[in-house]
Tab-separated table of C-alpha atoms in Angstrom:
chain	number	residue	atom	x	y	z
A	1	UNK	CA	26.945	-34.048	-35.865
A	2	UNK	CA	24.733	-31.494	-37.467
A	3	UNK	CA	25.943	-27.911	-37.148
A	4	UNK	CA	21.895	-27.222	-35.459
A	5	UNK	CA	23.015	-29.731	-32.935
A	6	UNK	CA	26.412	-28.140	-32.168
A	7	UNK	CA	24.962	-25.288	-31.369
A	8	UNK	CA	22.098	-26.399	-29.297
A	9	UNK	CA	24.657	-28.027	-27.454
A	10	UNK	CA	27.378	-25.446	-27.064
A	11	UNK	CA	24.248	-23.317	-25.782
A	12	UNK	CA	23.258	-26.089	-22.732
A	13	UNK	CA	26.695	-26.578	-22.009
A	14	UNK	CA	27.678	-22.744	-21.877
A	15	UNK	CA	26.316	-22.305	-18.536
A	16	UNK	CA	27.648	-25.519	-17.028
A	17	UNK	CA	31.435	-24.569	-18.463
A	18	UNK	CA	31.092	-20.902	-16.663
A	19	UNK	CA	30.175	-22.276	-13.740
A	20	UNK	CA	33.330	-24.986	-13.730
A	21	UNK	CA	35.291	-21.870	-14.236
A	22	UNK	CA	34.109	-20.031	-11.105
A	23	UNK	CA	34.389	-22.529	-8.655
A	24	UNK	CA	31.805	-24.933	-7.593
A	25	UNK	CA	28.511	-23.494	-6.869
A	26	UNK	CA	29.545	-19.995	-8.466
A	27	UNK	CA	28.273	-18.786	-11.759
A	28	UNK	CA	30.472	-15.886	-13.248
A	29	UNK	CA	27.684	-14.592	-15.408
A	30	UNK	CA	24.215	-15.540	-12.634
A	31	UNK	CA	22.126	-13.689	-16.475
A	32	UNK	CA	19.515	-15.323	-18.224
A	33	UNK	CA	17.959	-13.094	-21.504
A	34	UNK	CA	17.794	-14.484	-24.964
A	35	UNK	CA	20.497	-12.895	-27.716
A	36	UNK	CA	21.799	-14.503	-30.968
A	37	UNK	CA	25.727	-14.064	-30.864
A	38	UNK	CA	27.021	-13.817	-34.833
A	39	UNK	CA	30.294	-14.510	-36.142
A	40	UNK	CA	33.016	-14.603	-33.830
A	41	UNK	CA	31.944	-12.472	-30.572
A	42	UNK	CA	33.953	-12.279	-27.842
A	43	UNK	CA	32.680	-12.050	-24.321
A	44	UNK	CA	34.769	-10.825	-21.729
A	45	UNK	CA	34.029	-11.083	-17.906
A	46	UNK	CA	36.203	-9.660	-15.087
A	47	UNK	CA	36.304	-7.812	-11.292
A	48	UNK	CA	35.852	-11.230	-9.670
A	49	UNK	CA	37.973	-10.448	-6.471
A	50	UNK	CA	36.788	-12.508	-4.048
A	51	UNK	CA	34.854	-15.062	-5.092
A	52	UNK	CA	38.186	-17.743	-4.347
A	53	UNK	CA	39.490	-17.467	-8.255
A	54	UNK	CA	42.993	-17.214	-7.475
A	55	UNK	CA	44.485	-17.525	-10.904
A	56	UNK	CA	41.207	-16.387	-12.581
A	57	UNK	CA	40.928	-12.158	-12.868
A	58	UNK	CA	39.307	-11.897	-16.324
A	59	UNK	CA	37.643	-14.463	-18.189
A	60	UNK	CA	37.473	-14.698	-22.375
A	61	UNK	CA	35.036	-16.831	-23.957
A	62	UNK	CA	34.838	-17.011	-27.894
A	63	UNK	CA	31.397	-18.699	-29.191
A	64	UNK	CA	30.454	-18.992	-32.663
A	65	UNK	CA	27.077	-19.015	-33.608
A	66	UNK	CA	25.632	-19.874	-30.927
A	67	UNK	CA	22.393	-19.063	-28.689
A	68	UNK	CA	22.960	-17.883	-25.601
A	69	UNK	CA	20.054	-16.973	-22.698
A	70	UNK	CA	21.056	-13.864	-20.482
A	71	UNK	CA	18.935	-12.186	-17.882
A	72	UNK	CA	18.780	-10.474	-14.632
A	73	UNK	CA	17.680	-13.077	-11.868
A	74	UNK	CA	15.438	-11.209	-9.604
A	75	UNK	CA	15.947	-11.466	-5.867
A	76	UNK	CA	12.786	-13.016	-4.100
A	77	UNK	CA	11.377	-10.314	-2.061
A	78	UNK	CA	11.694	-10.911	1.772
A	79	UNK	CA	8.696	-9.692	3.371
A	80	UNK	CA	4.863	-9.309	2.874
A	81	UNK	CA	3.693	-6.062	1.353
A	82	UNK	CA	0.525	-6.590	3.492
A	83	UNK	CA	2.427	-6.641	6.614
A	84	UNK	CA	4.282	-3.859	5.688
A	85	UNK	CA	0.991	-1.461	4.518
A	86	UNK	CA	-0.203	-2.381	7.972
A	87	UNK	CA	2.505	-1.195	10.100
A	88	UNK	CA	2.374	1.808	7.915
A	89	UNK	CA	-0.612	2.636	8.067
A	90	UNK	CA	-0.676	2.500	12.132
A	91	UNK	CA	2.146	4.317	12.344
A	92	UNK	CA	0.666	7.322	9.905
A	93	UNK	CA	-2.160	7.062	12.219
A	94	UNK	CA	-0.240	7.277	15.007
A	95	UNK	CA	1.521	10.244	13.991
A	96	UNK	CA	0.110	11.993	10.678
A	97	UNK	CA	2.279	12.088	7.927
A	98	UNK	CA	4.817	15.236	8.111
A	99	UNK	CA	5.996	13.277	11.577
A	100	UNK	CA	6.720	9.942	10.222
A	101	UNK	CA	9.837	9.423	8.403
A	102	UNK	CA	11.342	6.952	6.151
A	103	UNK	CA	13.590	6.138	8.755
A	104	UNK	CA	10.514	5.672	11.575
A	105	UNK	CA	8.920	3.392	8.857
A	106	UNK	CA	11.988	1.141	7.752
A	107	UNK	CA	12.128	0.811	12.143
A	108	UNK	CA	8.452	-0.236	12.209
A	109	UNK	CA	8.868	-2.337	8.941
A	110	UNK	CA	11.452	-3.611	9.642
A	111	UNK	CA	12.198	-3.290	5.472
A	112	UNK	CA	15.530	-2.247	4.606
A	113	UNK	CA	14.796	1.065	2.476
A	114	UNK	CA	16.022	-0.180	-1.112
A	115	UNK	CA	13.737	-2.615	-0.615
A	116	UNK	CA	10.488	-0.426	0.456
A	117	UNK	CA	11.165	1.627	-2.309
A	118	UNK	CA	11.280	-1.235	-4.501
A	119	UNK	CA	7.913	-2.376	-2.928
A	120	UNK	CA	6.551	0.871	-3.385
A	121	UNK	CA	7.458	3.409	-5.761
A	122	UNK	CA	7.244	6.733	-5.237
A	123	UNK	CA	8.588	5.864	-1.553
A	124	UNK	CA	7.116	7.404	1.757
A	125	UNK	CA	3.858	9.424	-0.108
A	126	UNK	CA	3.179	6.408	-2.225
A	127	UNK	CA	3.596	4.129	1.066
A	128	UNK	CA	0.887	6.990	2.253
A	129	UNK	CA	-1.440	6.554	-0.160
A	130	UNK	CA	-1.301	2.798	-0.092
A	131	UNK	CA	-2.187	3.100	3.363
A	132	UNK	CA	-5.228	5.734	2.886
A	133	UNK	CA	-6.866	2.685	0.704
A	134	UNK	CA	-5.922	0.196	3.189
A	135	UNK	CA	-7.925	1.944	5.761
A	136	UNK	CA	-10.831	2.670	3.837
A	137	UNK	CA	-11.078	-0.947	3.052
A	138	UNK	CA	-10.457	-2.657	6.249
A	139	UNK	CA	-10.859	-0.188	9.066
A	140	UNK	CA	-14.010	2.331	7.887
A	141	UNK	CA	-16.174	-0.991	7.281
A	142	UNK	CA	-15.628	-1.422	10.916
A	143	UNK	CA	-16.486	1.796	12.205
A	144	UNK	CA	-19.849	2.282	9.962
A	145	UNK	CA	-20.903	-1.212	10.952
A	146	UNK	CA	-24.736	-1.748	9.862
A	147	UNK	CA	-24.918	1.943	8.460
A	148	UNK	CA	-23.826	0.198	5.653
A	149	UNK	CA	-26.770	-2.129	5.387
A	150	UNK	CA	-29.452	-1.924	2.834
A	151	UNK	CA	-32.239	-1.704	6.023
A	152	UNK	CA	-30.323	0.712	7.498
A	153	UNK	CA	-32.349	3.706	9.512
A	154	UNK	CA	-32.320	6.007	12.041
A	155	UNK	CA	-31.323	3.553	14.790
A	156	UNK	CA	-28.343	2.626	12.693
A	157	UNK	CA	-27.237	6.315	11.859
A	158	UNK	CA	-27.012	6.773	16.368
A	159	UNK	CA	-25.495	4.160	16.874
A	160	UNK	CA	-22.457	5.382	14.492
A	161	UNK	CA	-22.622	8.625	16.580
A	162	UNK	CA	-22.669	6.335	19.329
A	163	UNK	CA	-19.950	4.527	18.816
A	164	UNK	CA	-17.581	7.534	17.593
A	165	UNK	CA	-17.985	9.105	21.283
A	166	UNK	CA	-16.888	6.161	22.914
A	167	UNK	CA	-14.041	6.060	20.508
A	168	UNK	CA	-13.172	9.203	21.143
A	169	UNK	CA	-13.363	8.751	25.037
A	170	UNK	CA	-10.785	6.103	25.295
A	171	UNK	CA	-7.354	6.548	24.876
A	172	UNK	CA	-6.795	4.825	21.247
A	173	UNK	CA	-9.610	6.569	19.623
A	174	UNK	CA	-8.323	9.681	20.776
A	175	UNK	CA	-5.971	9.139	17.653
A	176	UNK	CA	-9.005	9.661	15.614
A	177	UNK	CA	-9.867	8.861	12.316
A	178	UNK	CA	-7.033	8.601	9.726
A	179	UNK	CA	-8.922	9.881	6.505
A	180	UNK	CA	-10.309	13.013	9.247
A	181	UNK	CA	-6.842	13.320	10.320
A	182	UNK	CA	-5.708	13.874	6.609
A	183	UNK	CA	-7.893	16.173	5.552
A	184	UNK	CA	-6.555	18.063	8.453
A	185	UNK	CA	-3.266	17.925	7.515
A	186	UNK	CA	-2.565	17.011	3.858
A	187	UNK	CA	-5.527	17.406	1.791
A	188	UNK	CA	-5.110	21.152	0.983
A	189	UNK	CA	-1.997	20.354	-0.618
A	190	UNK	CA	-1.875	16.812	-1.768
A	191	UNK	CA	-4.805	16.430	-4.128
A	192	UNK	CA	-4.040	12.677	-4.423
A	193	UNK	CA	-4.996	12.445	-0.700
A	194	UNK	CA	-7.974	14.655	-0.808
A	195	UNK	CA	-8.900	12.318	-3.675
A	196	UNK	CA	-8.935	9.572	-1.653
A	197	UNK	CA	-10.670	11.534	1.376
A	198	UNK	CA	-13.225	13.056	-0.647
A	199	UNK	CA	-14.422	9.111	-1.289
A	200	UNK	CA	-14.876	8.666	1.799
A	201	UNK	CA	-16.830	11.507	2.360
A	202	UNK	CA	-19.157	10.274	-0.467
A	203	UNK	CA	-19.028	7.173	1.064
A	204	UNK	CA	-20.375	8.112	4.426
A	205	UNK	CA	-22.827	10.230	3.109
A	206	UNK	CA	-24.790	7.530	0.925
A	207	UNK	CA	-24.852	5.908	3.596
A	208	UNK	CA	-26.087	8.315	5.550
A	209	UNK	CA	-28.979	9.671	3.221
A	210	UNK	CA	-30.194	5.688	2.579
A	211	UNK	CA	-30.644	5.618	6.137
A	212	UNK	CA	-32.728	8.617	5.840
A	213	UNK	CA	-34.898	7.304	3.161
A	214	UNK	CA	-36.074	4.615	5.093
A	215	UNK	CA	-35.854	6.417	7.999
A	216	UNK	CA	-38.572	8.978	5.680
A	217	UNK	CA	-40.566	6.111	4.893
A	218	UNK	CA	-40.853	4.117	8.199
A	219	UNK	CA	-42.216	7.654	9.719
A	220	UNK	CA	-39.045	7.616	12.270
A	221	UNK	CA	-38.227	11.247	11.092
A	222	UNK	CA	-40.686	14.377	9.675
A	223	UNK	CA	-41.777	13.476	5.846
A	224	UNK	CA	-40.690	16.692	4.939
A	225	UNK	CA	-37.326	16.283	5.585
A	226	UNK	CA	-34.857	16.500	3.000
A	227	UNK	CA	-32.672	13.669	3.142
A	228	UNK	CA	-30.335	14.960	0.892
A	229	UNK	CA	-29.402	18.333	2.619
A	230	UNK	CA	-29.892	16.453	5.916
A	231	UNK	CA	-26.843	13.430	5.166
A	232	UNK	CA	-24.423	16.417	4.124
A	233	UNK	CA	-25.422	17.824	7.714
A	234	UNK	CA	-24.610	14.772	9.367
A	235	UNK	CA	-21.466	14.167	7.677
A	236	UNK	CA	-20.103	17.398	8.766
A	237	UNK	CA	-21.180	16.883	12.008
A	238	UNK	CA	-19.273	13.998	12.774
A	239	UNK	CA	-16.120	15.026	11.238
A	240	UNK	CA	-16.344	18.147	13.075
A	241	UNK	CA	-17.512	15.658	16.522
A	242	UNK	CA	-13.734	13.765	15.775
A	243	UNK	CA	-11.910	17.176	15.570
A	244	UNK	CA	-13.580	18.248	18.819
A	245	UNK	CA	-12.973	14.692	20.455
A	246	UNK	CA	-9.168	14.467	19.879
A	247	UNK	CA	-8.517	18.530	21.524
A	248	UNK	CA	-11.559	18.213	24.221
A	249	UNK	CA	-12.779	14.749	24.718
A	250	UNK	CA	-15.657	15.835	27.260
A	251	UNK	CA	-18.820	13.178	27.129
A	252	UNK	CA	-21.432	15.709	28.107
A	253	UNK	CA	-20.000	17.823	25.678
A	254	UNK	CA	-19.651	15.232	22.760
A	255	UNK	CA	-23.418	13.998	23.961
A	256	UNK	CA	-24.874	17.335	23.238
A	257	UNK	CA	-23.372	17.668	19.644
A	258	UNK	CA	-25.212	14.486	19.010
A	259	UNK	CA	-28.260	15.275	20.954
A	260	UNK	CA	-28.614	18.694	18.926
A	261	UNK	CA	-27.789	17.437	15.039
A	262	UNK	CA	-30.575	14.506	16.156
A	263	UNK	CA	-33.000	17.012	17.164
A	264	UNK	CA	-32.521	18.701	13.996
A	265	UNK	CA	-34.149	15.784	11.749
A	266	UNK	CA	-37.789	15.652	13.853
């Protein structure tokens, strides 16, 4: 036999010979990353308490020129990161950042915390700002509805004011708006979270001052109105309508915030 072939097959059978050695169904060396042993190497393998090798401790193995394939098997992961984002992010809704802890999220998660910080690095603020993105692209869609529509106008721009009162007069809407609630609380300090609040704020107002445009050009509003200045307007004033909804969530009161910032445009 060719010296090529002796050590192709020295290098299949290596892992079938370790594996005899450990016991049936037990590999002593579970690697699998490609390195050229020279010469005479020896390899040397021990600690295996417990793994039913009663007369095996330590383990020699002396190859010669031969190939052998080592690497770390990775462990599947157990869970779906999707899953976990959106427990996250209900329970950072739920109760702002500074009050959630790793421990409330590996609860929620039900993610052992080795494994949410191997999920996520950078652990709980990472797991934050993961969540921040997750909202913006499933839950804000939701709430602007046909403001984001090409032919949106005037009656599209109420009926987001619209629908953030009634939000804010039931129960769960009370909770507010998690991008709101983080400018509240984090963005003066945490400029990766004002980053992504300051989005959304661009966001909402493009929509808003598209609406105006047509709104401009359909005659629903004064032609003199300056659309731009006006969307900035509105933005602030329904940030500022969420703040007063979650300490003082009063309909007549909520109403007339509306009423007055409507009146404003002609």
């Amino acid at each position: 036999m060719s010296p090529g072939r002796a050590q192709s097959r020295s290098a299949r059978n290596f892992g079938r010979e370790v594996e005899a050695a450990s016991g049936p169904g037990r590999v002593m060396c579970p690697w699998l990353a490609e390195s050229r042993v020279g010469c005479r190497r020896r390899w040397r393998w021990s600690g295996f308490a417990g793994r039913n090798l009663p007369s095996l401790r330590t383990a020699e193995v002396v190859l010669e020129w031969t190939l052998i394939y080592v690497c770390l098997m990775p462990r599947p992961r157990e869970f779906e990161p999707d899953t976990v984002l959106n427990v996250a992010m209900l329970r950072f809704w739920e109760r702002g950042y500074r009050a959630t802890s790793i421990e409330d999220l590996v609860k929620a998660t039900g993610v052992k915390p080795g494994s949410l910080y191997s999920a996520f690095p950078g652990g709980k603020h990472a797991l934050f700002l993961k969540s921040l993105e997750r909202y913006s692209r499933l839950v804000v869609p939701e709430k602007l509805g046909e403001l984001e529509a090409s032919s949106a106008s005037l009656d599209e721009i109420r009926g987001y004011f619209d629908g953030l009162v009634r939000d804010l007069l039931s129960p769960e809407g009370r909770q507010g708006c998690l991008l709101v609630n983080t400018a509240i609380e984090k963005a003066a300090e945490d400029d990766e979270a004002a980053a992504v609040v300051r989005g959304h704020l661009a966001r909402l107002e493009r929509c808003m001052n598209h609406a105006l445009e047509n709104a401009t050009r359909r005659g629903q509003v004064r032609a003199s109105l300056d659309c731009t200045g006006s969307a900035k307007l509105l933005v602030a004033t329904c940030q500022g309508l969420m703040v007063v909804g979650k300490a003082n969530p009063d309909e007549a009161l909520l109403g007339a915030i509306v009423d007055n910032a409507f009146a404003a445009l002609g």
